[in-house]
Structures are given as structure tokens and as C-alpha cells.
């Protein structure tokens, strides 16, 4: 395993992290017993970073992670998030002190632990003053319920504002071959401020697994069946939208062939691309079963040549893929 520094924290994280959105239930059916075996395989293979969130099934993912880790919790760093998915709120978001206090307690209970390593605001909440949120997060650190705090999906100006109130230790953003928006402002700022960076969507939400085809049907319970539409989020439209999906699939076939010239599978190749940016501490990927853990560890221990990096760009350009989607991550 390759380990990387995590900003200015004292955590060393595995370059590949275990993303636990899928077990929350919005990616179709997943066998929890296989998921549990994948968790143990991951730990055996040196993966130390596990990422979940209250919003992933509104507690379902956290509970599954807690059951899967058991006594091995001490061997890993747990990152969880709060702040979205509350039906009683006008915009389904709430980062108030009251919410921080209540959510951390519920998350700790579900995860079967007395602290998390990083506690993050999942999405910005424009209805709550930022100083209220940051003060509450600082308090739970002092109470020993979280070691570090972070934000996810914040604009650069919002991170700067947060940093003016209390240091942001870790951030989390989407980053993959098909979505490179963070390279313009976010990543340079994080590098300059030595903020730890977690990359989610490393395999473009399955597109870079190389297993999709034009005639496939996602399960109704799988959010990808909606053609890239998920409320006001602008993360998936240029991946799964009807205008983009066929072009992206064609590009994926060419990327598979390029990966093969390196004796790598496409997921290994795509993860290596994500990790090639030095600001990234850990690249998150979901695992449904142990075999996927072994497969994706093939992303480690080698580099993509400059010529192949250029060819990746050429393939995506040739197929008309949008690698810098217009607009921010939400409308």
C-alpha cells in the first residue's frame, strides 16, 4: 500500500480509500455479507481510510460500516459527514449547531465508536451562518468526538471564509478523468494551505469501471437510472445525461485499449490518473466484494507516462467528452 500525508494532520492515509456511499442503498442491491468481506480484505491489504456519511441512506451506510469494522475500527481512519438529506428542512440542508450536536452523536452510535477521525460538512448550508457551524465543529473536536474537521463541495470563497474562522483540516471533492473542475481554483488553494484532499467519484461513478454499455438498464433504485439528474446537483449530467452517455461510453472503449498497453485494467488506469495529482491524499472507490479490492490495488506502484496522459486527453477530446462541466457542482 502507498500512504500519503493528509494535509497538516498527523494522519497518514492509504492512497486508495474505501468509499461507502454504495452500501447506503442508492446504487441498487448490494449483498452486505460480501461488503463486510470486502471491508476486511481492504484492511488486510492496507487500506486505512473509510468514508461514509449520514446522508448515505440516512444512517444505513454508517450502520453497515460499524457492523463491518467491529473490533478493527482501531486499524482505520473513519471519515463521516453531516448536513444534507433532512426532509423537514426547506432545502434539505442544515449545518446549525443543533444539527452538528445531534448528528455527531447519532453517527458515533451507528459507527459503534466514540470518535471519528474527520467530521465534515457534506454540502454548504446557505441558511446557517458559517461561524455557527465552525464553532460547533471546533467544540466537538475539543470534546474528543472528532479528531479533525473538514468541508465537502464548498466553493473556494467558502473555504477561505471557513479558514478565517477555524482551520479546515480536510476537504472532499469529485475528481476523475471526466470531471476536472477542481484543478482551476480548489486544488491550488488546498496545496498552498496544506489542506488534506479526498477525491470522490474516482471511477466516475462506475463509468470508468468499463462495465457499462449503451443498452444497459440500471435498477430503479439506482440513482444512475435517472440519466444524471439528481436534484440541483451538477455532478452527473455530463456523465450519464442522454446527450453525453453514448460519447462517454465510446471514449471508455478507447481508454480500455490504452490501459491494456500498460498491462492494466481500466479501473486501475483511471485510479492511477486520479492519484497522479500530488494534492490528492486518497482516492475513494466503492467496493462491493473482495475481488474488487484486489483489482483496484493494481493502481498502485507505477505511473502513467506523459505520452499516455496526453493520449487520455486526446481520446476524450476526440469523442467530444466534457471534462470541465459548465457551472459549479450545484445550480
PDB file of C-alpha atoms in Angstrom:
ATOM      1  CA  UNK A   1       0.000   0.000   0.000  1.00  0.00           C
ATOM      2  CA  UNK A   2       1.058   3.570  -0.644  1.00  0.00           C
ATOM      3  CA  UNK A   3       0.448   6.041   2.184  1.00  0.00           C
ATOM      4  CA  UNK A   4       0.241   9.781   1.805  1.00  0.00           C
ATOM      5  CA  UNK A   5       0.235  12.748   4.175  1.00  0.00           C
ATOM      6  CA  UNK A   6      -3.196  14.203   4.897  1.00  0.00           C
ATOM      7  CA  UNK A   7      -2.626  17.921   4.893  1.00  0.00           C
ATOM      8  CA  UNK A   8      -1.206  19.105   8.220  1.00  0.00           C
ATOM      9  CA  UNK A   9      -2.948  16.395  10.251  1.00  0.00           C
ATOM     10  CA  UNK A  10      -0.980  13.587  11.850  1.00  0.00           C
ATOM     11  CA  UNK A  11      -2.946  11.027   9.814  1.00  0.00           C
ATOM     12  CA  UNK A  12      -1.260   9.009   7.083  1.00  0.00           C
ATOM     13  CA  UNK A  13      -3.932   7.769   4.717  1.00  0.00           C
ATOM     14  CA  UNK A  14      -3.877   4.958   2.203  1.00  0.00           C
ATOM     15  CA  UNK A  15      -3.728   6.305  -1.345  1.00  0.00           C
ATOM     16  CA  UNK A  16      -6.877   4.308  -2.081  1.00  0.00           C
ATOM     17  CA  UNK A  17      -9.760   4.881   0.307  1.00  0.00           C
ATOM     18  CA  UNK A  18     -12.901   2.803   0.812  1.00  0.00           C
ATOM     19  CA  UNK A  19     -15.954   4.817  -0.251  1.00  0.00           C
ATOM     20  CA  UNK A  20     -19.186   3.676   1.412  1.00  0.00           C
ATOM     21  CA  UNK A  21     -21.906   5.545  -0.496  1.00  0.00           C
ATOM     22  CA  UNK A  22     -22.934   2.371  -2.330  1.00  0.00           C
ATOM     23  CA  UNK A  23     -23.846   0.371   0.770  1.00  0.00           C
ATOM     24  CA  UNK A  24     -26.279   3.163   1.676  1.00  0.00           C
ATOM     25  CA  UNK A  25     -28.752   1.709  -0.819  1.00  0.00           C
ATOM     26  CA  UNK A  26     -28.870   4.165  -3.711  1.00  0.00           C
ATOM     27  CA  UNK A  27     -26.729   2.051  -6.070  1.00  0.00           C
ATOM     28  CA  UNK A  28     -29.170  -0.856  -6.260  1.00  0.00           C
ATOM     29  CA  UNK A  29     -28.956  -4.067  -4.274  1.00  0.00           C
ATOM     30  CA  UNK A  30     -25.705  -4.921  -2.502  1.00  0.00           C
ATOM     31  CA  UNK A  31     -25.012  -8.100  -0.539  1.00  0.00           C
ATOM     32  CA  UNK A  32     -23.925  -6.877   2.888  1.00  0.00           C
ATOM     33  CA  UNK A  33     -22.037 -10.078   3.671  1.00  0.00           C
ATOM     34  CA  UNK A  34     -19.870  -9.512   0.587  1.00  0.00           C
ATOM     35  CA  UNK A  35     -19.435  -5.888   1.564  1.00  0.00           C
ATOM     36  CA  UNK A  36     -18.242  -6.982   5.010  1.00  0.00           C
ATOM     37  CA  UNK A  37     -15.732  -9.369   3.455  1.00  0.00           C
ATOM     38  CA  UNK A  38     -14.555  -6.543   1.197  1.00  0.00           C
ATOM     39  CA  UNK A  39     -14.005  -4.326   4.253  1.00  0.00           C
ATOM     40  CA  UNK A  40     -11.829  -6.970   5.910  1.00  0.00           C
ATOM     41  CA  UNK A  41      -9.958  -7.645   2.675  1.00  0.00           C
ATOM     42  CA  UNK A  42      -9.304  -3.914   2.335  1.00  0.00           C
ATOM     43  CA  UNK A  43      -7.894  -3.655   5.851  1.00  0.00           C
ATOM     44  CA  UNK A  44      -5.761  -6.753   5.301  1.00  0.00           C
ATOM     45  CA  UNK A  45      -4.380  -5.115   2.156  1.00  0.00           C
ATOM     46  CA  UNK A  46      -3.518  -1.873   3.949  1.00  0.00           C
ATOM     47  CA  UNK A  47      -6.489   0.382   3.185  1.00  0.00           C
ATOM     48  CA  UNK A  48      -6.878   2.642   6.204  1.00  0.00           C
ATOM     49  CA  UNK A  49      -9.366   5.320   5.120  1.00  0.00           C
ATOM     50  CA  UNK A  50     -13.106   4.649   5.198  1.00  0.00           C
ATOM     51  CA  UNK A  51     -15.502   7.359   4.047  1.00  0.00           C
ATOM     52  CA  UNK A  52     -19.207   7.421   4.793  1.00  0.00           C
ATOM     53  CA  UNK A  53     -21.935   9.975   5.570  1.00  0.00           C
ATOM     54  CA  UNK A  54     -25.163  10.383   7.466  1.00  0.00           C
ATOM     55  CA  UNK A  55     -26.928  11.048   4.149  1.00  0.00           C
ATOM     56  CA  UNK A  56     -25.900   7.711   2.614  1.00  0.00           C
ATOM     57  CA  UNK A  57     -29.218   6.018   3.259  1.00  0.00           C
ATOM     58  CA  UNK A  58     -29.772   8.355   6.229  1.00  0.00           C
ATOM     59  CA  UNK A  59     -27.701   6.187   8.530  1.00  0.00           C
ATOM     60  CA  UNK A  60     -27.775   2.921   6.578  1.00  0.00           C
ATOM     61  CA  UNK A  61     -24.175   3.232   5.370  1.00  0.00           C
ATOM     62  CA  UNK A  62     -22.812   4.247   8.772  1.00  0.00           C
ATOM     63  CA  UNK A  63     -24.541   1.293  10.418  1.00  0.00           C
ATOM     64  CA  UNK A  64     -23.158  -1.104   7.803  1.00  0.00           C
ATOM     65  CA  UNK A  65     -19.654   0.307   8.246  1.00  0.00           C
ATOM     66  CA  UNK A  66     -19.914  -0.019  12.015  1.00  0.00           C
ATOM     67  CA  UNK A  67     -21.006  -3.661  11.745  1.00  0.00           C
ATOM     68  CA  UNK A  68     -18.300  -4.452   9.197  1.00  0.00           C
ATOM     69  CA  UNK A  69     -15.424  -2.853  11.091  1.00  0.00           C
ATOM     70  CA  UNK A  70     -16.193  -4.228  14.522  1.00  0.00           C
ATOM     71  CA  UNK A  71     -13.003  -4.544  16.567  1.00  0.00           C
ATOM     72  CA  UNK A  72     -10.917  -3.493  13.544  1.00  0.00           C
ATOM     73  CA  UNK A  73     -12.096   0.095  13.913  1.00  0.00           C
ATOM     74  CA  UNK A  74      -8.785   0.844  15.675  1.00  0.00           C
ATOM     75  CA  UNK A  75      -6.902  -0.061  12.494  1.00  0.00           C
ATOM     76  CA  UNK A  76      -8.530   2.582  10.295  1.00  0.00           C
ATOM     77  CA  UNK A  77      -9.430   6.246   9.963  1.00  0.00           C
ATOM     78  CA  UNK A  78     -13.155   6.942   9.670  1.00  0.00           C
ATOM     79  CA  UNK A  79     -14.443   9.991   7.833  1.00  0.00           C
ATOM     80  CA  UNK A  80     -18.142  10.807   8.014  1.00  0.00           C
ATOM     81  CA  UNK A  81     -20.259  13.782   7.007  1.00  0.00           C
ATOM     82  CA  UNK A  82     -23.434  15.571   8.029  1.00  0.00           C
ATOM     83  CA  UNK A  83     -25.546  18.439   6.757  1.00  0.00           C
ATOM     84  CA  UNK A  84     -27.830  17.120   3.996  1.00  0.00           C
ATOM     85  CA  UNK A  85     -30.842  14.892   3.460  1.00  0.00           C
ATOM     86  CA  UNK A  86     -33.183  16.328   6.077  1.00  0.00           C
ATOM     87  CA  UNK A  87     -36.690  16.258   4.618  1.00  0.00           C
ATOM     88  CA  UNK A  88     -38.022  18.610   7.277  1.00  0.00           C
ATOM     89  CA  UNK A  89     -35.693  21.410   6.130  1.00  0.00           C
ATOM     90  CA  UNK A  90     -36.685  23.731   3.257  1.00  0.00           C
ATOM     91  CA  UNK A  91     -33.553  22.922   1.233  1.00  0.00           C
ATOM     92  CA  UNK A  92     -32.876  19.560   2.941  1.00  0.00           C
ATOM     93  CA  UNK A  93     -29.705  21.088   4.427  1.00  0.00           C
ATOM     94  CA  UNK A  94     -28.854  22.046   7.977  1.00  0.00           C
ATOM     95  CA  UNK A  95     -25.425  22.843   9.417  1.00  0.00           C
ATOM     96  CA  UNK A  96     -26.691  24.533  12.570  1.00  0.00           C
ATOM     97  CA  UNK A  97     -25.098  23.945  15.961  1.00  0.00           C
ATOM     98  CA  UNK A  98     -28.130  21.914  16.987  1.00  0.00           C
ATOM     99  CA  UNK A  99     -27.724  19.665  13.938  1.00  0.00           C
ATOM    100  CA  UNK A 100     -23.971  19.242  14.447  1.00  0.00           C
ATOM    101  CA  UNK A 101     -24.521  18.235  18.061  1.00  0.00           C
ATOM    102  CA  UNK A 102     -27.305  15.771  17.287  1.00  0.00           C
ATOM    103  CA  UNK A 103     -25.762  14.292  14.147  1.00  0.00           C
ATOM    104  CA  UNK A 104     -22.352  13.521  15.617  1.00  0.00           C
ATOM    105  CA  UNK A 105     -23.979  11.583  18.454  1.00  0.00           C
ATOM    106  CA  UNK A 106     -26.097   9.532  16.045  1.00  0.00           C
ATOM    107  CA  UNK A 107     -23.132   8.879  13.757  1.00  0.00           C
ATOM    108  CA  UNK A 108     -20.941   7.686  16.632  1.00  0.00           C
ATOM    109  CA  UNK A 109     -23.668   5.301  17.768  1.00  0.00           C
ATOM    110  CA  UNK A 110     -24.210   3.914  14.267  1.00  0.00           C
ATOM    111  CA  UNK A 111     -20.475   3.545  13.662  1.00  0.00           C
ATOM    112  CA  UNK A 112     -20.014   1.871  17.066  1.00  0.00           C
ATOM    113  CA  UNK A 113     -17.169   4.185  18.024  1.00  0.00           C
ATOM    114  CA  UNK A 114     -16.565   7.030  20.445  1.00  0.00           C
ATOM    115  CA  UNK A 115     -14.837   9.288  17.907  1.00  0.00           C
ATOM    116  CA  UNK A 116     -14.374   9.804  14.178  1.00  0.00           C
ATOM    117  CA  UNK A 117     -11.098  10.843  12.625  1.00  0.00           C
ATOM    118  CA  UNK A 118     -12.619  13.501  10.369  1.00  0.00           C
ATOM    119  CA  UNK A 119     -16.088  15.071  10.601  1.00  0.00           C
ATOM    120  CA  UNK A 120     -17.169  17.026   7.539  1.00  0.00           C
ATOM    121  CA  UNK A 121     -19.899  19.358   6.337  1.00  0.00           C
ATOM    122  CA  UNK A 122     -21.285  17.453   3.350  1.00  0.00           C
ATOM    123  CA  UNK A 123     -22.602  20.449   1.367  1.00  0.00           C
ATOM    124  CA  UNK A 124     -22.765  24.167   2.170  1.00  0.00           C
ATOM    125  CA  UNK A 125     -25.847  25.361   4.031  1.00  0.00           C
ATOM    126  CA  UNK A 126     -26.617  28.947   2.989  1.00  0.00           C
ATOM    127  CA  UNK A 127     -29.237  29.291   5.741  1.00  0.00           C
ATOM    128  CA  UNK A 128     -26.776  28.823   8.625  1.00  0.00           C
ATOM    129  CA  UNK A 129     -24.055  31.360   9.489  1.00  0.00           C
ATOM    130  CA  UNK A 130     -20.692  29.763   8.828  1.00  0.00           C
ATOM    131  CA  UNK A 131     -19.298  30.874  12.189  1.00  0.00           C
ATOM    132  CA  UNK A 132     -22.030  28.890  13.952  1.00  0.00           C
ATOM    133  CA  UNK A 133     -21.068  25.731  12.047  1.00  0.00           C
ATOM    134  CA  UNK A 134     -17.321  26.141  12.512  1.00  0.00           C
ATOM    135  CA  UNK A 135     -17.674  26.913  16.233  1.00  0.00           C
ATOM    136  CA  UNK A 136     -19.790  23.786  16.708  1.00  0.00           C
ATOM    137  CA  UNK A 137     -17.283  21.643  14.825  1.00  0.00           C
ATOM    138  CA  UNK A 138     -14.430  23.054  16.886  1.00  0.00           C
ATOM    139  CA  UNK A 139     -16.343  22.165  20.024  1.00  0.00           C
ATOM    140  CA  UNK A 140     -16.756  18.507  19.072  1.00  0.00           C
ATOM    141  CA  UNK A 141     -13.009  18.330  18.413  1.00  0.00           C
ATOM    142  CA  UNK A 142     -12.345  19.675  21.904  1.00  0.00           C
ATOM    143  CA  UNK A 143     -14.851  17.142  23.254  1.00  0.00           C
ATOM    144  CA  UNK A 144     -12.858  14.329  21.618  1.00  0.00           C
ATOM    145  CA  UNK A 145     -15.684  13.244  19.340  1.00  0.00           C
ATOM    146  CA  UNK A 146     -13.732  14.117  16.188  1.00  0.00           C
ATOM    147  CA  UNK A 147     -10.005  14.486  15.661  1.00  0.00           C
ATOM    148  CA  UNK A 148     -10.223  16.803  12.652  1.00  0.00           C
ATOM    149  CA  UNK A 149     -12.879  18.659  10.707  1.00  0.00           C
ATOM    150  CA  UNK A 150     -13.484  19.316   7.056  1.00  0.00           C
ATOM    151  CA  UNK A 151     -15.810  20.537   4.344  1.00  0.00           C
ATOM    152  CA  UNK A 152     -17.012  18.968   1.123  1.00  0.00           C
ATOM    153  CA  UNK A 153     -18.165  20.640  -2.094  1.00  0.00           C
ATOM    154  CA  UNK A 154     -17.506  24.184  -0.838  1.00  0.00           C
ATOM    155  CA  UNK A 155     -16.558  26.881  -3.333  1.00  0.00           C
ATOM    156  CA  UNK A 156     -13.112  28.383  -2.883  1.00  0.00           C
ATOM    157  CA  UNK A 157     -14.501  31.582  -1.321  1.00  0.00           C
ATOM    158  CA  UNK A 158     -16.459  29.461   1.156  1.00  0.00           C
ATOM    159  CA  UNK A 159     -13.357  27.509   2.169  1.00  0.00           C
ATOM    160  CA  UNK A 160     -11.451  30.757   2.624  1.00  0.00           C
ATOM    161  CA  UNK A 161     -14.248  32.113   4.805  1.00  0.00           C
ATOM    162  CA  UNK A 162     -14.226  28.933   6.890  1.00  0.00           C
ATOM    163  CA  UNK A 163     -10.441  29.080   7.246  1.00  0.00           C
ATOM    164  CA  UNK A 164     -10.810  32.601   8.630  1.00  0.00           C
ATOM    165  CA  UNK A 165     -12.862  31.149  11.481  1.00  0.00           C
ATOM    166  CA  UNK A 166     -11.161  27.837  12.191  1.00  0.00           C
ATOM    167  CA  UNK A 167      -8.664  25.775  10.213  1.00  0.00           C
ATOM    168  CA  UNK A 168     -10.201  23.354   7.726  1.00  0.00           C
ATOM    169  CA  UNK A 169      -8.142  20.175   8.001  1.00  0.00           C
ATOM    170  CA  UNK A 170      -9.560  18.136   5.124  1.00  0.00           C
ATOM    171  CA  UNK A 171     -11.712  18.696   2.046  1.00  0.00           C
ATOM    172  CA  UNK A 172     -13.518  16.328  -0.298  1.00  0.00           C
ATOM    173  CA  UNK A 173     -14.292  16.883  -3.987  1.00  0.00           C
ATOM    174  CA  UNK A 174     -15.180  14.968  -7.121  1.00  0.00           C
ATOM    175  CA  UNK A 175     -12.120  14.337  -9.303  1.00  0.00           C
ATOM    176  CA  UNK A 176     -11.771  11.962 -12.246  1.00  0.00           C
ATOM    177  CA  UNK A 177     -10.890  11.958 -15.942  1.00  0.00           C
ATOM    178  CA  UNK A 178     -14.374  13.187 -16.831  1.00  0.00           C
ATOM    179  CA  UNK A 179     -14.615  15.986 -14.251  1.00  0.00           C
ATOM    180  CA  UNK A 180     -11.586  18.215 -13.723  1.00  0.00           C
ATOM    181  CA  UNK A 181     -13.189  21.367 -12.394  1.00  0.00           C
ATOM    182  CA  UNK A 182     -11.174  21.331  -9.184  1.00  0.00           C
ATOM    183  CA  UNK A 183      -7.849  21.865 -10.966  1.00  0.00           C
ATOM    184  CA  UNK A 184      -8.592  25.549 -11.612  1.00  0.00           C
ATOM    185  CA  UNK A 185      -9.014  27.010  -8.111  1.00  0.00           C
ATOM    186  CA  UNK A 186      -9.698  24.414  -5.428  1.00  0.00           C
ATOM    187  CA  UNK A 187      -6.637  22.195  -5.708  1.00  0.00           C
ATOM    188  CA  UNK A 188      -4.088  25.028  -5.963  1.00  0.00           C
ATOM    189  CA  UNK A 189      -5.608  26.635  -2.850  1.00  0.00           C
ATOM    190  CA  UNK A 190      -5.542  23.353  -0.930  1.00  0.00           C
ATOM    191  CA  UNK A 191      -1.927  22.752  -1.907  1.00  0.00           C
ATOM    192  CA  UNK A 192      -0.923  26.234  -0.772  1.00  0.00           C
ATOM    193  CA  UNK A 193      -2.762  25.873   2.544  1.00  0.00           C
ATOM    194  CA  UNK A 194      -1.704  22.250   3.110  1.00  0.00           C
ATOM    195  CA  UNK A 195      -5.275  21.024   3.386  1.00  0.00           C
ATOM    196  CA  UNK A 196      -5.798  17.275   3.033  1.00  0.00           C
ATOM    197  CA  UNK A 197      -7.726  16.317  -0.111  1.00  0.00           C
ATOM    198  CA  UNK A 198     -10.038  13.351  -0.615  1.00  0.00           C
ATOM    199  CA  UNK A 199     -11.113  12.631  -4.190  1.00  0.00           C
ATOM    200  CA  UNK A 200     -14.546  11.067  -4.642  1.00  0.00           C
ATOM    201  CA  UNK A 201     -16.035   9.702  -7.841  1.00  0.00           C
ATOM    202  CA  UNK A 202     -12.601   8.406  -8.819  1.00  0.00           C
ATOM    203  CA  UNK A 203     -14.135   5.926 -11.288  1.00  0.00           C
ATOM    204  CA  UNK A 204     -16.733   8.457 -12.485  1.00  0.00           C
ATOM    205  CA  UNK A 205     -19.482   6.677 -10.502  1.00  0.00           C
ATOM    206  CA  UNK A 206     -18.864   3.412 -12.357  1.00  0.00           C
ATOM    207  CA  UNK A 207     -18.400   4.787 -15.858  1.00  0.00           C
ATOM    208  CA  UNK A 208     -14.639   4.114 -15.655  1.00  0.00           C
ATOM    209  CA  UNK A 209     -15.207   0.575 -14.421  1.00  0.00           C
ATOM    210  CA  UNK A 210     -15.519  -0.314 -18.091  1.00  0.00           C
ATOM    211  CA  UNK A 211     -18.575  -2.498 -17.459  1.00  0.00           C
ATOM    212  CA  UNK A 212     -21.297  -0.223 -18.855  1.00  0.00           C
ATOM    213  CA  UNK A 213     -22.835  -0.482 -22.319  1.00  0.00           C
ATOM    214  CA  UNK A 214     -25.335   1.544 -24.326  1.00  0.00           C
ATOM    215  CA  UNK A 215     -28.215  -0.901 -23.838  1.00  0.00           C
ATOM    216  CA  UNK A 216     -27.800  -1.476 -20.109  1.00  0.00           C
ATOM    217  CA  UNK A 217     -30.600  -0.766 -17.651  1.00  0.00           C
ATOM    218  CA  UNK A 218     -29.811   0.433 -14.149  1.00  0.00           C
ATOM    219  CA  UNK A 219     -32.047  -0.819 -11.356  1.00  0.00           C
ATOM    220  CA  UNK A 220     -34.865   1.550 -10.476  1.00  0.00           C
ATOM    221  CA  UNK A 221     -33.330   2.006  -7.020  1.00  0.00           C
ATOM    222  CA  UNK A 222     -30.018   3.040  -8.629  1.00  0.00           C
ATOM    223  CA  UNK A 223     -29.731   6.837  -8.914  1.00  0.00           C
ATOM    224  CA  UNK A 224     -27.901   6.454 -12.241  1.00  0.00           C
ATOM    225  CA  UNK A 225     -31.166   5.313 -13.831  1.00  0.00           C
ATOM    226  CA  UNK A 226     -32.226   8.984 -13.832  1.00  0.00           C
ATOM    227  CA  UNK A 227     -29.868   9.980 -16.635  1.00  0.00           C
ATOM    228  CA  UNK A 228     -27.565  12.057 -14.496  1.00  0.00           C
ATOM    229  CA  UNK A 229     -30.308  14.076 -12.821  1.00  0.00           C
ATOM    230  CA  UNK A 230     -30.164  14.368  -9.035  1.00  0.00           C
ATOM    231  CA  UNK A 231     -31.970  17.486  -7.900  1.00  0.00           C
ATOM    232  CA  UNK A 232     -29.891  20.598  -8.430  1.00  0.00           C
ATOM    233  CA  UNK A 233     -26.555  18.759  -8.371  1.00  0.00           C
ATOM    234  CA  UNK A 234     -24.345  19.347 -11.379  1.00  0.00           C
ATOM    235  CA  UNK A 235     -22.069  16.356 -10.866  1.00  0.00           C
ATOM    236  CA  UNK A 236     -23.511  13.702 -13.131  1.00  0.00           C
ATOM    237  CA  UNK A 237     -25.282  15.367 -16.069  1.00  0.00           C
ATOM    238  CA  UNK A 238     -22.297  15.308 -18.409  1.00  0.00           C
ATOM    239  CA  UNK A 239     -21.604  11.686 -17.425  1.00  0.00           C
ATOM    240  CA  UNK A 240     -24.998   9.996 -17.675  1.00  0.00           C
ATOM    241  CA  UNK A 241     -27.156  12.558 -19.477  1.00  0.00           C
ATOM    242  CA  UNK A 242     -28.634  11.151 -22.723  1.00  0.00           C
ATOM    243  CA  UNK A 243     -26.581  13.517 -24.870  1.00  0.00           C
ATOM    244  CA  UNK A 244     -23.308  12.625 -23.167  1.00  0.00           C
ATOM    245  CA  UNK A 245     -23.528   8.965 -22.124  1.00  0.00           C
ATOM    246  CA  UNK A 246     -23.036   7.420 -25.618  1.00  0.00           C
ATOM    247  CA  UNK A 247     -19.996   9.607 -26.302  1.00  0.00           C
ATOM    248  CA  UNK A 248     -18.513   8.772 -22.924  1.00  0.00           C
ATOM    249  CA  UNK A 249     -19.026   5.040 -23.498  1.00  0.00           C
ATOM    250  CA  UNK A 250     -17.194   5.272 -26.813  1.00  0.00           C
ATOM    251  CA  UNK A 251     -14.314   7.064 -25.104  1.00  0.00           C
ATOM    252  CA  UNK A 252     -14.236   4.398 -22.399  1.00  0.00           C
ATOM    253  CA  UNK A 253     -13.633   1.720 -25.039  1.00  0.00           C
ATOM    254  CA  UNK A 254     -10.596   3.617 -26.318  1.00  0.00           C
ATOM    255  CA  UNK A 255      -9.385   4.170 -22.748  1.00  0.00           C
ATOM    256  CA  UNK A 256      -9.628   0.413 -22.131  1.00  0.00           C
ATOM    257  CA  UNK A 257      -7.328  -0.203 -25.062  1.00  0.00           C
ATOM    258  CA  UNK A 258      -4.870   2.408 -23.823  1.00  0.00           C
ATOM    259  CA  UNK A 259      -4.894   0.859 -20.347  1.00  0.00           C
ATOM    260  CA  UNK A 260      -4.182  -2.550 -21.869  1.00  0.00           C
ATOM    261  CA  UNK A 261      -0.984  -1.221 -23.451  1.00  0.00           C
ATOM    262  CA  UNK A 262       0.176  -0.600 -19.857  1.00  0.00           C
ATOM    263  CA  UNK A 263      -0.954  -4.102 -18.823  1.00  0.00           C
ATOM    264  CA  UNK A 264      -3.604  -2.521 -16.624  1.00  0.00           C
ATOM    265  CA  UNK A 265      -7.370  -2.742 -16.427  1.00  0.00           C
ATOM    266  CA  UNK A 266      -9.361   0.438 -16.960  1.00  0.00           C
ATOM    267  CA  UNK A 267     -10.221   0.868 -13.249  1.00  0.00           C
ATOM    268  CA  UNK A 268      -6.540   0.573 -12.352  1.00  0.00           C
ATOM    269  CA  UNK A 269      -5.632   3.055 -15.067  1.00  0.00           C
ATOM    270  CA  UNK A 270      -8.374   5.507 -14.025  1.00  0.00           C
ATOM    271  CA  UNK A 271      -7.447   5.349 -10.343  1.00  0.00           C
ATOM    272  CA  UNK A 272      -3.808   5.935 -11.196  1.00  0.00           C
ATOM    273  CA  UNK A 273      -4.885   9.027 -13.151  1.00  0.00           C
ATOM    274  CA  UNK A 274      -6.787  10.341 -10.116  1.00  0.00           C
ATOM    275  CA  UNK A 275      -3.800   9.711  -7.864  1.00  0.00           C
ATOM    276  CA  UNK A 276      -1.384  11.349 -10.295  1.00  0.00           C
ATOM    277  CA  UNK A 277      -2.349  14.762  -8.922  1.00  0.00           C
ATOM    278  CA  UNK A 278       0.004  15.268  -5.963  1.00  0.00           C
ATOM    279  CA  UNK A 279      -2.574  17.235  -3.961  1.00  0.00           C
ATOM    280  CA  UNK A 280      -4.784  14.131  -3.640  1.00  0.00           C
ATOM    281  CA  UNK A 281      -4.258  12.295  -0.366  1.00  0.00           C
ATOM    282  CA  UNK A 282      -6.694   9.462  -1.007  1.00  0.00           C
ATOM    283  CA  UNK A 283      -8.818   8.425  -3.975  1.00  0.00           C
ATOM    284  CA  UNK A 284     -12.140   6.974  -2.846  1.00  0.00           C
ATOM    285  CA  UNK A 285     -13.647   3.982  -4.602  1.00  0.00           C
ATOM    286  CA  UNK A 286     -16.553   1.749  -3.643  1.00  0.00           C
ATOM    287  CA  UNK A 287     -16.050  -1.988  -3.150  1.00  0.00           C
ATOM    288  CA  UNK A 288     -18.925  -4.457  -3.226  1.00  0.00           C
ATOM    289  CA  UNK A 289     -16.829  -7.599  -2.820  1.00  0.00           C
ATOM    290  CA  UNK A 290     -13.258  -8.678  -2.000  1.00  0.00           C
ATOM    291  CA  UNK A 291     -12.222  -9.289  -5.621  1.00  0.00           C
ATOM    292  CA  UNK A 292     -12.721  -5.602  -6.384  1.00  0.00           C
ATOM    293  CA  UNK A 293     -10.270  -4.678  -3.640  1.00  0.00           C
ATOM    294  CA  UNK A 294      -7.507  -6.793  -5.167  1.00  0.00           C
ATOM    295  CA  UNK A 295      -8.335  -5.433  -8.627  1.00  0.00           C
ATOM    296  CA  UNK A 296      -8.120  -1.786  -7.679  1.00  0.00           C
ATOM    297  CA  UNK A 297      -4.888  -2.119  -5.745  1.00  0.00           C
ATOM    298  CA  UNK A 298      -3.320  -2.582  -9.166  1.00  0.00           C
ATOM    299  CA  UNK A 299      -3.484   1.209  -9.432  1.00  0.00           C
ATOM    300  CA  UNK A 300      -0.504   1.468  -7.090  1.00  0.00           C
ATOM    301  CA  UNK A 301       3.230   1.288  -7.660  1.00  0.00           C
ATOM    302  CA  UNK A 302       3.533   2.709 -11.170  1.00  0.00           C
ATOM    303  CA  UNK A 303       2.991   5.949 -13.104  1.00  0.00           C
ATOM    304  CA  UNK A 304       1.245   6.977 -16.306  1.00  0.00           C
ATOM    305  CA  UNK A 305       3.709   8.345 -18.835  1.00  0.00           C
ATOM    306  CA  UNK A 306       3.409  11.889 -20.157  1.00  0.00           C
ATOM    307  CA  UNK A 307       2.634  10.471 -23.592  1.00  0.00           C
ATOM    308  CA  UNK A 308      -0.228   8.367 -22.224  1.00  0.00           C
ATOM    309  CA  UNK A 309      -1.532  11.329 -20.226  1.00  0.00           C
ATOM    310  CA  UNK A 310      -1.681  13.287 -23.475  1.00  0.00           C
ATOM    311  CA  UNK A 311      -3.405  10.369 -25.193  1.00  0.00           C
ATOM    312  CA  UNK A 312      -6.083  10.270 -22.481  1.00  0.00           C
ATOM    313  CA  UNK A 313      -6.834  13.917 -23.191  1.00  0.00           C
ATOM    314  CA  UNK A 314      -6.848  13.259 -26.944  1.00  0.00           C
ATOM    315  CA  UNK A 315      -9.301  10.371 -26.601  1.00  0.00           C
ATOM    316  CA  UNK A 316     -11.748  12.404 -24.536  1.00  0.00           C
ATOM    317  CA  UNK A 317     -11.469  15.360 -26.924  1.00  0.00           C
ATOM    318  CA  UNK A 318     -11.936  13.146 -29.971  1.00  0.00           C
ATOM    319  CA  UNK A 319     -15.214  11.811 -28.608  1.00  0.00           C
ATOM    320  CA  UNK A 320     -16.486  15.233 -27.542  1.00  0.00           C
ATOM    321  CA  UNK A 321     -16.469  14.403 -23.823  1.00  0.00           C
ATOM    322  CA  UNK A 322     -16.946  17.303 -21.426  1.00  0.00           C
ATOM    323  CA  UNK A 323     -14.118  17.236 -18.893  1.00  0.00           C
ATOM    324  CA  UNK A 324     -14.809  20.650 -17.367  1.00  0.00           C
ATOM    325  CA  UNK A 325     -18.595  20.745 -16.975  1.00  0.00           C
ATOM    326  CA  UNK A 326     -20.002  24.282 -17.056  1.00  0.00           C
ATOM    327  CA  UNK A 327     -21.015  25.753 -13.729  1.00  0.00           C
ATOM    328  CA  UNK A 328     -20.301  24.738 -10.169  1.00  0.00           C
ATOM    329  CA  UNK A 329     -21.283  21.452  -8.507  1.00  0.00           C
ATOM    330  CA  UNK A 330     -24.843  22.610  -7.946  1.00  0.00           C
ATOM    331  CA  UNK A 331     -27.209  25.110  -9.536  1.00  0.00           C
TER     332      UNK A 331
END
